[in-house]
Coordinates of C-alpha atoms and ligand atoms in Angstrom, one line a residue:
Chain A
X23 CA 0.0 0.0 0.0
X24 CA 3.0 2.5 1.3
X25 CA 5.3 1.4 -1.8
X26 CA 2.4 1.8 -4.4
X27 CA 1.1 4.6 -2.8
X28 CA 4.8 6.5 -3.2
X29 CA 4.9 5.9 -6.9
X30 CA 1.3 7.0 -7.9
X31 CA 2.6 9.8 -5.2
X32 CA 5.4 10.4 -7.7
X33 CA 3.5 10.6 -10.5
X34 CA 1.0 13.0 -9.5
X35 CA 3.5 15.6 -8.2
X36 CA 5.3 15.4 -11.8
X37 CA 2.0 15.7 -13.3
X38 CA 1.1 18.5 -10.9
X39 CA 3.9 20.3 -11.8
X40 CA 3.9 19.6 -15.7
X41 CA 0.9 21.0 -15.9
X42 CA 1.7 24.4 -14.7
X43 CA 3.4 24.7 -17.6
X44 CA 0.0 25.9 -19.1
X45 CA 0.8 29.0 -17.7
X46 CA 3.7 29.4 -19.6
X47 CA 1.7 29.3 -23.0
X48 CA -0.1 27.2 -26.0
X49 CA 4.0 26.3 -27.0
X50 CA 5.2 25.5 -23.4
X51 CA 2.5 23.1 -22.8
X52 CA 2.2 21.1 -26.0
X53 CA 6.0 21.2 -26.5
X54 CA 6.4 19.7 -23.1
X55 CA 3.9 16.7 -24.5
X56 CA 5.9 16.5 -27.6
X57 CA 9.2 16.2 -25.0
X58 CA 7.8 13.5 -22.9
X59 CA 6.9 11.6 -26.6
X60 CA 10.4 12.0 -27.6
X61 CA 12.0 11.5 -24.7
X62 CA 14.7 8.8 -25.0
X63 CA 12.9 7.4 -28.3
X64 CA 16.0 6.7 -29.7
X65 CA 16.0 3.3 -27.1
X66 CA 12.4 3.3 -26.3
X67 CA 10.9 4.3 -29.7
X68 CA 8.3 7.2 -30.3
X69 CA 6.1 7.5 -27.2
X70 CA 8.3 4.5 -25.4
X71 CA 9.2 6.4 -22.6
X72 CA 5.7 7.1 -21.7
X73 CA 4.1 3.3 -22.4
X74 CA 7.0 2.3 -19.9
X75 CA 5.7 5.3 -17.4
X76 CA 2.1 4.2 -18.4
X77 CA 2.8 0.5 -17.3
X78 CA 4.4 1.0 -14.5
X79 CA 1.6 3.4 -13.2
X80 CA -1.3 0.5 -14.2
X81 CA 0.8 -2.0 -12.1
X82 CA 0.9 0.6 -9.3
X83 CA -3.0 1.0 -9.6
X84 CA -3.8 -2.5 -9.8
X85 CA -1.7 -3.6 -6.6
X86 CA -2.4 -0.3 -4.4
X87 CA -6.2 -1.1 -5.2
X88 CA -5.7 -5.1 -4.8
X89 CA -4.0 -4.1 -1.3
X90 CA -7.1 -1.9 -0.6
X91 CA -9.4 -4.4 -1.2
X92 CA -7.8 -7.1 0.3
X93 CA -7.7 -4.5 3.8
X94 CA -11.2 -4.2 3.5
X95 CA -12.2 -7.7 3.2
X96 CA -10.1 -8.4 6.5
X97 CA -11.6 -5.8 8.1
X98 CA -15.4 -7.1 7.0
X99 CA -13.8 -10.3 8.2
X100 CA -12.9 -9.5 11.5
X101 CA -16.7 -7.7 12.4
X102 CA -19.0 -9.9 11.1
X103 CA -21.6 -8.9 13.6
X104 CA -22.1 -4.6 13.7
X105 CA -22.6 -2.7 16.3
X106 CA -26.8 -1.5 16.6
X107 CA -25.9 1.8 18.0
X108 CA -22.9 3.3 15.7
X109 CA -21.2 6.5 17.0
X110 CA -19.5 8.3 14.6
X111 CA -16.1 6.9 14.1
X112 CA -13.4 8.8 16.3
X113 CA -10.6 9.9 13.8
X114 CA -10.2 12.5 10.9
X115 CA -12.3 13.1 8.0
X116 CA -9.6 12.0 5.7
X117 CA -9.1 8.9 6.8
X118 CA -12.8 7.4 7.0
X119 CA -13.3 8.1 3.3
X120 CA -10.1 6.4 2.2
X121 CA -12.2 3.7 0.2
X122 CA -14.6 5.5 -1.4
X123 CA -11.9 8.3 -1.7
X124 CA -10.0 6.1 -4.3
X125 CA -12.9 5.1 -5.8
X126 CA -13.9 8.5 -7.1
X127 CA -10.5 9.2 -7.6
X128 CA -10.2 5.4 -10.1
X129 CA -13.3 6.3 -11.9
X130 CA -12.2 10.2 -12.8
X131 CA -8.8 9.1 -13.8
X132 CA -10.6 7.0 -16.5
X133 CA -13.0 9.8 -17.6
X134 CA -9.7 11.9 -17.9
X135 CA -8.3 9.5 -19.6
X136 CA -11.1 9.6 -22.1
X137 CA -10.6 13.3 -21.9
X138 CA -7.5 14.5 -21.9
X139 CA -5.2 12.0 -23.6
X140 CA -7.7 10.3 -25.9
X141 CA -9.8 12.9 -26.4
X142 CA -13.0 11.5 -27.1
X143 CA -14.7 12.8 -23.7
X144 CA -13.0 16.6 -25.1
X145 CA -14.8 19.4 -26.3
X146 CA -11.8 20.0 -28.5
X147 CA -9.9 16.5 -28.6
X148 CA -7.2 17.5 -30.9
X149 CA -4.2 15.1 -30.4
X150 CA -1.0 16.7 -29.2
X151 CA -3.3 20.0 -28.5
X152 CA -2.9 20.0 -25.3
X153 CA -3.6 23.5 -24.5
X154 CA -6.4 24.1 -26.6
X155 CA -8.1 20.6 -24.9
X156 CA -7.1 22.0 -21.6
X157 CA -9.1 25.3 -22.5
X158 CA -12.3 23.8 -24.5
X159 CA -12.4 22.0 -21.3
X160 CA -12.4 23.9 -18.0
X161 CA -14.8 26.7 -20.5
X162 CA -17.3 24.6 -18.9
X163 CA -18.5 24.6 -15.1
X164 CA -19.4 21.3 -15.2
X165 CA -16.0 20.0 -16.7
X166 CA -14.4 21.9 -13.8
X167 CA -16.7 20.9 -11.0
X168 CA -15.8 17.2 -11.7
X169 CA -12.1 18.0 -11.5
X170 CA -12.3 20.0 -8.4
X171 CA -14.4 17.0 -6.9
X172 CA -11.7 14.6 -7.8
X173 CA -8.7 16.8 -6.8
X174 CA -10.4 17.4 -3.3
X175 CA -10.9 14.0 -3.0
X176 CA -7.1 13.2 -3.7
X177 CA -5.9 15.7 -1.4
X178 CA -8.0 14.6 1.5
X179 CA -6.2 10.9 0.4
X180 CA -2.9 12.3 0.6
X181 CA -3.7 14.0 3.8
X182 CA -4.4 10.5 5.2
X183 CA -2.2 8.1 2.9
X184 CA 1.3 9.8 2.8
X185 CA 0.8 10.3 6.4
X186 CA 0.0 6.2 7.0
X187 CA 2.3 5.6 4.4
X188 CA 5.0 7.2 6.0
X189 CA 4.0 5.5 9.8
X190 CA 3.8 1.9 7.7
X191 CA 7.5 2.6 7.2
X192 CA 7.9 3.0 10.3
X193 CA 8.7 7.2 10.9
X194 CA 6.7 9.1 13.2
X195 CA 7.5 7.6 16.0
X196 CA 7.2 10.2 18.7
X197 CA 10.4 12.3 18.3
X198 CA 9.2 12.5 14.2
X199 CA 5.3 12.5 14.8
X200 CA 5.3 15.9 14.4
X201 CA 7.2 16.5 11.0
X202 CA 5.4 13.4 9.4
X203 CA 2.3 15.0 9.7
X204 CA 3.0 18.7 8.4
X205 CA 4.8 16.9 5.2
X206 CA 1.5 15.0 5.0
X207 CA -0.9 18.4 5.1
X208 CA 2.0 20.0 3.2
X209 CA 1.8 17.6 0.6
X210 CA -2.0 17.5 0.4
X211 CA -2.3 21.1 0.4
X212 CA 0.4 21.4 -2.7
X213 CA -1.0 18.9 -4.9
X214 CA -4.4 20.5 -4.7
X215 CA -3.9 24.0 -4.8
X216 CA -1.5 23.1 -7.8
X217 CA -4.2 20.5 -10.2
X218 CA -7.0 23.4 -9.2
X219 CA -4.5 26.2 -10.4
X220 CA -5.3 25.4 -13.7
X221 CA -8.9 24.5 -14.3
X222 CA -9.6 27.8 -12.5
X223 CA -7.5 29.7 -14.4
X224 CA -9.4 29.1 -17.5
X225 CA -12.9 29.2 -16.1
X226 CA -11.7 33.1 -15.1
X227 CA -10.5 33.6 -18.2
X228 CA -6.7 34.0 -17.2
X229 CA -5.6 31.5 -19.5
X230 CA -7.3 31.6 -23.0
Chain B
X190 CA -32.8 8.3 39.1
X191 CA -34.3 6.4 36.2
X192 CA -32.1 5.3 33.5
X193 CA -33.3 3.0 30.6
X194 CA -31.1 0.7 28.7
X195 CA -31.0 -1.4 25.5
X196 CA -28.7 -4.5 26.5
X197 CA -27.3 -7.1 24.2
X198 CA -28.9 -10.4 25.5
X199 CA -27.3 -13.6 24.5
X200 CA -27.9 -16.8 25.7
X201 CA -24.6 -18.2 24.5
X202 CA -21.9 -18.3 21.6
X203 CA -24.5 -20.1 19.4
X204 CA -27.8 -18.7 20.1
X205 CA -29.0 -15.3 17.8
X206 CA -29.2 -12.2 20.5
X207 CA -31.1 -9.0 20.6
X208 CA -31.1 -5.9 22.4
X209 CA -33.7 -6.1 25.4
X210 CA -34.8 -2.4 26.9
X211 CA -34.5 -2.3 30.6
X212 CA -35.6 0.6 33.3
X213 CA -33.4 1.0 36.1
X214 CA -35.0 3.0 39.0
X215 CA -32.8 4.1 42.4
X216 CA -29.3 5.3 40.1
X217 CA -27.4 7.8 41.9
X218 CA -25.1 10.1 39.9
X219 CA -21.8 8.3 41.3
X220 CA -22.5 5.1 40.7
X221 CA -20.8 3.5 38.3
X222 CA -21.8 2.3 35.2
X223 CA -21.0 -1.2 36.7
X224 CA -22.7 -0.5 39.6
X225 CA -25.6 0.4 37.6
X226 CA -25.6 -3.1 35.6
X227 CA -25.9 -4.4 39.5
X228 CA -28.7 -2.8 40.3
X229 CA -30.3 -3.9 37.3
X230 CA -29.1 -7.7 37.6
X231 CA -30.2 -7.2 41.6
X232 CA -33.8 -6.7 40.4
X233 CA -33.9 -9.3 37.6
X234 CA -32.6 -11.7 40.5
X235 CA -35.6 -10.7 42.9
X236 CA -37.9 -11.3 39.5
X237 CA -36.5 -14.7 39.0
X238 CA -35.1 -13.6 35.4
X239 CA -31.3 -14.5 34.4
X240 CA -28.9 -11.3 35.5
X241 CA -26.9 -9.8 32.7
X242 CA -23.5 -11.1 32.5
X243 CA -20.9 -8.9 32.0
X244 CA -17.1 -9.0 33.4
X245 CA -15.1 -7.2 35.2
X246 CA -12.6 -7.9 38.6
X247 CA -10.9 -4.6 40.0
X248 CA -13.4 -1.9 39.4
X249 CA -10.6 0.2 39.6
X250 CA -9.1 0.8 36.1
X251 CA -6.6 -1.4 36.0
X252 CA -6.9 -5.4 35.8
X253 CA -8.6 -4.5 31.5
X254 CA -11.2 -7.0 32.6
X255 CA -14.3 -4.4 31.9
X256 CA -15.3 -3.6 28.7
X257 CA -18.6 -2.5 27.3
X258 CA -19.5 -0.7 24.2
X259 CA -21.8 2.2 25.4
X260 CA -24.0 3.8 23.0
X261 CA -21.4 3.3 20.3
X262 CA -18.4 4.0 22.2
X263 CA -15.7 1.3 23.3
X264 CA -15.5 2.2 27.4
X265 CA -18.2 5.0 26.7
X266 CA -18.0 8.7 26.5
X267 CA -15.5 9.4 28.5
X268 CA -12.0 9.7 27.2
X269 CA -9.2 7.7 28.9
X270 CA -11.8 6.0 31.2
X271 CA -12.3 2.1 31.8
X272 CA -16.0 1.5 31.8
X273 CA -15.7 0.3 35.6
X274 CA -14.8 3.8 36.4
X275 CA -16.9 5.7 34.1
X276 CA -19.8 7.7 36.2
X277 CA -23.8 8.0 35.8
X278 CA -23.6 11.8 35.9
X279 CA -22.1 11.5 32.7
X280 CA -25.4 10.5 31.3
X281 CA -28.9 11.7 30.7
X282 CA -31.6 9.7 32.2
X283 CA -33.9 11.3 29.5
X284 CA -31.6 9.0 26.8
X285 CA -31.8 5.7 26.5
X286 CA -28.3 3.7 27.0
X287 CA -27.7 1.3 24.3
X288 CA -25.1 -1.2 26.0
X289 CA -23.0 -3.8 23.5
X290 CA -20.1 -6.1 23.6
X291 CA -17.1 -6.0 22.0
X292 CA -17.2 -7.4 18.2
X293 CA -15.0 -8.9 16.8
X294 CA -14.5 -12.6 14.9
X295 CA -11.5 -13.3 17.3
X296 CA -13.7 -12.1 20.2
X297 CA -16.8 -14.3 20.2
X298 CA -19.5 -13.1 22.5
X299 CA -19.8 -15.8 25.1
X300 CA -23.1 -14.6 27.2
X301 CA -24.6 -11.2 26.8
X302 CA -21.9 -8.6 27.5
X303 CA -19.0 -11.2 28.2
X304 CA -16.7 -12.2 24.9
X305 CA -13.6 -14.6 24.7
X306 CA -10.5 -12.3 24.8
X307 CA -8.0 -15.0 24.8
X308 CA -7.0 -14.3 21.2
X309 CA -5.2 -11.2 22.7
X310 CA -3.3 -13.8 24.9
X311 CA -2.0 -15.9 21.8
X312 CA -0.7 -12.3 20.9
X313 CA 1.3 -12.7 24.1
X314 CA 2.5 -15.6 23.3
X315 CA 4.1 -15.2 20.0
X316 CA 6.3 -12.6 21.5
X317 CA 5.4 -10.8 23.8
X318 CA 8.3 -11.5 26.8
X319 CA 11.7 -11.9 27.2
X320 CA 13.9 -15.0 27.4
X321 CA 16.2 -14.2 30.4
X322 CA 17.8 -17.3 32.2
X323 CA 16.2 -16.7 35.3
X324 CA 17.8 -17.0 38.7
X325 CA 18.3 -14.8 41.5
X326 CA 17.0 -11.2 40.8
X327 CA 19.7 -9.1 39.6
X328 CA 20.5 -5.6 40.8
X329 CA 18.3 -3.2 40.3
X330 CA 21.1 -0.9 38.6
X331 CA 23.2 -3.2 36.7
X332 CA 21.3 -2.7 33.4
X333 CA 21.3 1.3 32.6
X334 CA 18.0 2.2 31.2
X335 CA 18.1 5.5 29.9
X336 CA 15.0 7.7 31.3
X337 CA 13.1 8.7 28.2
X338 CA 13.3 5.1 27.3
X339 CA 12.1 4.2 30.5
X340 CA 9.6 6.6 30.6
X341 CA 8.3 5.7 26.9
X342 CA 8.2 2.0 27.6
X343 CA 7.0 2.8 30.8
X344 CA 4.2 4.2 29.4
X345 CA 3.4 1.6 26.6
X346 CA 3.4 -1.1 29.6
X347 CA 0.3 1.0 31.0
X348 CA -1.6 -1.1 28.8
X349 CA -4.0 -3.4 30.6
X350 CA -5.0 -5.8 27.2
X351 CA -9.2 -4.2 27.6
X352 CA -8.9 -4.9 24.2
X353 CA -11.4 -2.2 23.6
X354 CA -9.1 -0.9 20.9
X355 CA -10.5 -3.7 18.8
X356 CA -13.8 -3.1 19.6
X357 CA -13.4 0.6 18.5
X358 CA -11.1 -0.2 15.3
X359 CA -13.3 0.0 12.1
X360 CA -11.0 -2.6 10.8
X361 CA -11.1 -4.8 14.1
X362 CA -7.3 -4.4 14.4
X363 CA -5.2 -5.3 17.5
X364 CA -2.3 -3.6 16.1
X365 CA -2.7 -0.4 18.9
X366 CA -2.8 -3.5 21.7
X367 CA 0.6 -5.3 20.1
X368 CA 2.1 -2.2 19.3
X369 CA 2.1 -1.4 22.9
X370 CA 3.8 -4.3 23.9
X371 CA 6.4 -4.0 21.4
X372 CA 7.2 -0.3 22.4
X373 CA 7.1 -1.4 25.8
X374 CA 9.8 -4.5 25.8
X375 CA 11.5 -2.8 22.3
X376 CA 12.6 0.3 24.5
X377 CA 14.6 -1.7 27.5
X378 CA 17.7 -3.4 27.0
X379 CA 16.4 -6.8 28.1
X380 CA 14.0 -6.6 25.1
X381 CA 16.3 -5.8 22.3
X382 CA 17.6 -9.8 21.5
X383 CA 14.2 -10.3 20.2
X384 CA 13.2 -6.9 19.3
X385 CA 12.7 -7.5 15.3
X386 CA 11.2 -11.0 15.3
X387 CA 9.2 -10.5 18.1
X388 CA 7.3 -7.7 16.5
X389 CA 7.1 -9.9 13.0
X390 CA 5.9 -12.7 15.6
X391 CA 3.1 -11.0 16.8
X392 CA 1.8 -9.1 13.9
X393 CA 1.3 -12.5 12.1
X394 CA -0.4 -14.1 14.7
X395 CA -2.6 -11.3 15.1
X396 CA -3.5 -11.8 11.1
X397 CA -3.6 -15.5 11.4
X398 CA -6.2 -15.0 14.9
X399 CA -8.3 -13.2 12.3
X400 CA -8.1 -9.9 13.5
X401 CA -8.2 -6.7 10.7
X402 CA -5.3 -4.9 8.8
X403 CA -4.5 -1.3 10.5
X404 CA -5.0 1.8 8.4
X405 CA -4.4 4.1 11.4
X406 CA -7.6 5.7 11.8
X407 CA -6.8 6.9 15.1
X408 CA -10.1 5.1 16.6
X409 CA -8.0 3.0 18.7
X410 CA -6.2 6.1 20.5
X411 CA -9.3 7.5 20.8
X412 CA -10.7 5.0 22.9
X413 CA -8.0 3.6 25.0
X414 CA -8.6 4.0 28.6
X415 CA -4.0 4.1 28.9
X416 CA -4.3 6.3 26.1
X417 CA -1.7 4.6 24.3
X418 CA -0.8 7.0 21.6
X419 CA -0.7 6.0 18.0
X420 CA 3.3 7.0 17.4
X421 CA 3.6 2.8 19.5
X422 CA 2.4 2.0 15.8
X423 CA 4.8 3.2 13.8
X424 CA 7.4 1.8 16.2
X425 CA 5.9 -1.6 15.9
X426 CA 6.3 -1.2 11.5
X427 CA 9.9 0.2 11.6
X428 CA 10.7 -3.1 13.9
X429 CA 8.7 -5.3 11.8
X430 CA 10.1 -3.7 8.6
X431 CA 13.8 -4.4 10.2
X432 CA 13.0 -7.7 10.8
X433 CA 12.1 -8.1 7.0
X434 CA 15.3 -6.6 6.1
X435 CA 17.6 -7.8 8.4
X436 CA 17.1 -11.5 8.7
X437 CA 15.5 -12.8 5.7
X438 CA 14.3 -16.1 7.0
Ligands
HEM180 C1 -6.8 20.0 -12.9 C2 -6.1 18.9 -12.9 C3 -5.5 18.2 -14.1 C4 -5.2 18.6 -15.4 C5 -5.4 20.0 -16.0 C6 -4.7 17.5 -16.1 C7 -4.2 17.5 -17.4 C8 -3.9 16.4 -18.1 C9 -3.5 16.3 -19.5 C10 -3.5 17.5 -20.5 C11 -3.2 15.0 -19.9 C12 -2.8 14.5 -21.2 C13 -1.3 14.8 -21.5 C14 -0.9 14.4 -22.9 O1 -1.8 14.1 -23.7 O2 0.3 14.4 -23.1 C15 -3.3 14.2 -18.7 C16 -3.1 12.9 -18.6 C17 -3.2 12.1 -17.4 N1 -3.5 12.6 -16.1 FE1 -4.1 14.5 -15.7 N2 -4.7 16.4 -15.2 C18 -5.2 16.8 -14.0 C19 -5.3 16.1 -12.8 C20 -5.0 14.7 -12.7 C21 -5.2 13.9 -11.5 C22 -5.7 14.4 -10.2 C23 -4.7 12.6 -11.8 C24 -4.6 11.4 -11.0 C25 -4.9 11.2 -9.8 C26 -4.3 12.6 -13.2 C27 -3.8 11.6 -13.9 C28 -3.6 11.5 -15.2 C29 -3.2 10.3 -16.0 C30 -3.1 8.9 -15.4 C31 -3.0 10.7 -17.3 C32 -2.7 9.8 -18.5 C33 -1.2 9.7 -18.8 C34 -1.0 8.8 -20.0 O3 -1.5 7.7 -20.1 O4 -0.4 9.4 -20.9 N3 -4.5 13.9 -13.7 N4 -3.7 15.1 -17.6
SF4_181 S1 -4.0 -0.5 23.8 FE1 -5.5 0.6 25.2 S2 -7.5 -0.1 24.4 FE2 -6.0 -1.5 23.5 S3 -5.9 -3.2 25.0 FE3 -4.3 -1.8 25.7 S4 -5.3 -0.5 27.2 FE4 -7.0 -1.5 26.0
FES182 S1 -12.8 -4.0 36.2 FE1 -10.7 -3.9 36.2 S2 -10.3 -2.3 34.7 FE2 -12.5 -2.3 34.9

C-alpha cells in the first residue's frame, strides 16, 4: 500500500507540476507533451518512454487497489456482527473516506483519460493540443466541477495516505510524529492548490 | 434516578441475540456504570429472570477485565476512562443507553456482554516476553536504562490488554494493543535480542487469529482508557520492517 502509494505519489506531483506549464503558454505546454513523446525514443521508440511510465503506473493502480481491497475484506472479516448503536467513528475526515476516496479518484482518472489524452470525452480532442483541450475544457462549469471534486478527493487521500504511508514505514515515531504529519498536510495542500490552479484559471479567463 | 437501557442479550456463543430495553430506578449520579448493571441484575434476581452477565474484577481501572461498548463507544463517552470507572452523571436519564459487547470474529461473544478475549493472549504468546535465564533477581542498577526510554516503555506497559481498541477499530485491528507491547519491551535493553522478530511474531499471529489490517484511523487512541498513543504504531512497523530486512528467513 505505502510502496504503491509512493509511486502513484510520484507521478501525480510530476504531473502536478507539468501541468503548470499551461501558464507558460499554448507552446510551453504542447511542447512539453511533444518532449515527454520524444524522450529517450532513440532506445524506447516514439512514445516508449511514456508506455513504460504508463505500465508502471497501471501496475501501481492494480496492486495499491488489490491491497485496498484485500484490507477491506479483513476488516469485514474480523466484524462480522455490527454494532446497533454506531457513534461516529473517532478519527479524521480524511481517513474514513479512504475507500470511497479512491474510488472516485479510479473512476475520474478514467473519464480523464477519455478526456484529456484520448480525447474523445473533449470538447476540443485534438491530439498533441494539449492547451487548446485543456481550455475547450475547463470553459465549462461542469467540466471543472468534476475536477475540483476529484482533486479534493485526492488531497484529502494524501492527507491520510502519505501520512499512514509514512508510519507503515515506520517514521513518526514520537520524536518525528510531528514532522510526518505537516509533510502530509503540506503535501496535500500542494498537490491540490496546484491541479486546481489550472482549471480555474481558464474558467476566469486567465488563461485563453 | 431512572435510566433506561437497550442491552445485548445472549444466551450463549451459538444462540441469535437481541437488544432487550431495561428501566433502572434508584441510580445515583456516582454510581458507576457497573454499579448500575448491579442494580439492574439485583432486580432481575428478585424477578426470578437471568442477570446480565458482564465481566469485570478490579473496578478500579486497571486489571482490562471491563469492557462494554456504550452507545457506540468502546468504554463509553469518557475519554481515557475504563467502563468500571466511568460515572452516571455522565449520562442523561432522558436517553436511553444502548449497552453492547465487543465485536470482533477473534472475540466471540460468550453470554450477553461477556466475549472470549484470549485471542489477545495468543498475541502474548508469539512474543510478547523476554527469554532471560532466570535465577536470582539481579541488581536493580546493573542494566542502565536511559529515562526517556524508560519513561516511553514505561508508558506503553500501562496497557492493561481491555482490548477495547479492537472493539473501536473499524477494521477490528489489534495492532494499537501489540504495538504497545512491542514499544514497551523494544525500549529496555532486556528486550532488544528479540526486538525485530518479536514484532514480525506477533503481527502475524494477530492476522492468522483473524483480526483486521490497521489503516491508522486513530479510533484505537481515541478510545483507549492508557491512552496509548498511535506513534507505539509506527514503532511496531519500523521493527517489523527491520525484521524483513535484516534477517531474511
Ligand atoms: C486539474 C487537474 C488536471 C489537469 C489539467 C490534467 C491534465 C492532463 C492532460 C492535459 C493530460 C494529457 C497529457 C498528454 O496528452 O500528453 C493528462 C493525462 C493524465 N492525467 Fe491528468 N490532469 C489533472 C489532474 C489529474 C489527476 C488528479 C490525476 C490522478 C490522480 C491525473 C492523472 C492523469 C493520468 C493517469 C493521465 C494519463 C497519462 C497517459 O496515459 O499518458 N490527472 N492530464
Ligand atoms: S492499547 Fe489501550 S485499548 Fe488496547 S488493549 Fe491496551 S489499554 Fe486496552
Ligand atoms: S474492572 Fe478492572 S479495569 Fe475495569
Amino acid at each position: 500500500m505505502a510502496v504503491t502509494g509512493g509511486v502513484l505519489l510520484l507521478y501525480v506531483v510530476a504531473h502536478m507540476a507539468g501541468n503548470l506549464k499551461v501558464f507558460a503558454g499554448a507552446d510551453s505546454i504542447d511542447g512539453y507533451g511533444r518532449f515527454l513523446r520524444e524522450f529517450l525514443a532513440p532506445v524506447l521508440g516514439h512514445s516508449g518512454f511514456l508506455w513504460v511510465v504508463r505500465a508502471v503506473l497501471l501496475l501501481a493502480v492494480v496492486l495499491h487497489m488489490t491491497a485496498a481491497i484485500q484490507l477491506a475484506r479483513r476488516a469485514r472479516k474480523a466484524r462480522p456482527t455490527g454494532y446497533a448503536h454506531r457513534a461516529r467513528v473517532p478519527g479524521g475526515y480524511a481517513a474514513r473516506t479512504m475507500r470511497w476516496g479512491g474510488v472516485i479518484i479510479a473512476l475520474f482518472v478514467v473519464y480523464h483519460v477519455l478526456d484529456l489524452t484520448a480525447g474523445v470525452l473533449n470538447p476540443h480532442g485534438v491530439e498533441g493540443a494539449i492547451h487548446d483541450n485543456v481550455v475547450a475544457d475547463f470553459r465549462h462549469w461542469y467540466v471543472v466541477l468534476a475536477y475540483t471534486v476529484a482533486v479534493v478527493a485526492l488531497g484529502f487521500h494524501l492527507r491520510h495516505g502519505v501520512w499512514s504511508a509514512l508510519r507503515s514505514l515506520g517514521m513518526g515515531s514520537a520524536r518525528r510524529a510531528a514532522a510526518v504529519q505537516a509533510a502530509a498536510l503540506g503535501v496535500a495542500v500542494l498537490i491540490t492548490a496546484g491541479f486546481l490552479s489550472v482549471p480555474y484559471a481558464v474558467l476566469f479567463g486567465f488563461v485563453r | 434516578m431512572r435510566y433506561t437501557l437497550r442491552v445485548w442479550r445472549q444466551t450463549g456463543p451459538d444462540a441469535r441475540g437481541r437488544l432487550v430495553e431495561y428501566a433502572v430506578d434508584g441510580v445515583t449520579p456516582d454510581m458507576s456504570f457497573l454499579e448500575l448493571l448491579d442494580v439492574l441484575n439485583e432486580r432481575l434476581l428478585l424477578d426470578g429472570d437471568e442477570p446480565v452477565a458482564f465481566d469485570h474484577d478490579c473496578r478500579e481501572g486497571i486489571c482490562g477485565m471491563c469492557g462494554l461498548v456504550i452507545d457506540g463507544v468502546a468504554h463509553g463517552p469518557e475519554k481515557a476512562t475504563t467502563t468500571c470507572q466511568l460515572h452516571m452523571r455522565h449520562f442523561d436519564p432522558a436517553v436511553p443507553i444502548v449497552v453492547e459487547p465487543w465485536r470482533a470474529a477473534p472475540f466471540p461473544v460468550v453470554r450477553d456482554l461477556v466475549v472470549d478475549r484470549s485471542a489477545l493472549d495468543r498475541v502474548i504468546e508469539a512474543g510478547g516476553y523476554i527469554s532471560a535465564p532466570a535465577g536470582a533477581a539481579p541488581d536493580a542498577h546493573a542494566v542502565p536504562v536511559p529515562k526517556p526510554a524508560a519513561d516511553t516503555a514505561f508508558d506503553a506497559a500501562a496497557c492493561i490488554g481491555c482490548g477495547a481498541c479492537v472493539a473501536a477499530c473499524p477494521n477490528g485491528s489489534a495492532m494499537l494493543f501489540t504495538a504497545a507491547k512491542v514499544t514497551h519491551l523494544g525500549l529496555l535493553p532486556q528486550g532488544q535480542p528479540e526486538r525485530h522478530s518479536r514484532a514480525a511474531d506477533m503481527l502475524r499471529t494477530q492476522d492468522e487469529l483473524g483480526f483486521g489490517g490497521c489503516t491508522q484511523t486513530g479510533a484505537c487512541t481515541a478510545v483507549c482508557p492508557k491512552g496509548i498513543p498511535l506513534d507505539t504504531i509506527a514503532r511496531l512497523n519500523h521493527d517489523v520492517l527491520a525484521a524483513a530486512l535484516r534477517s531474511p528467513r
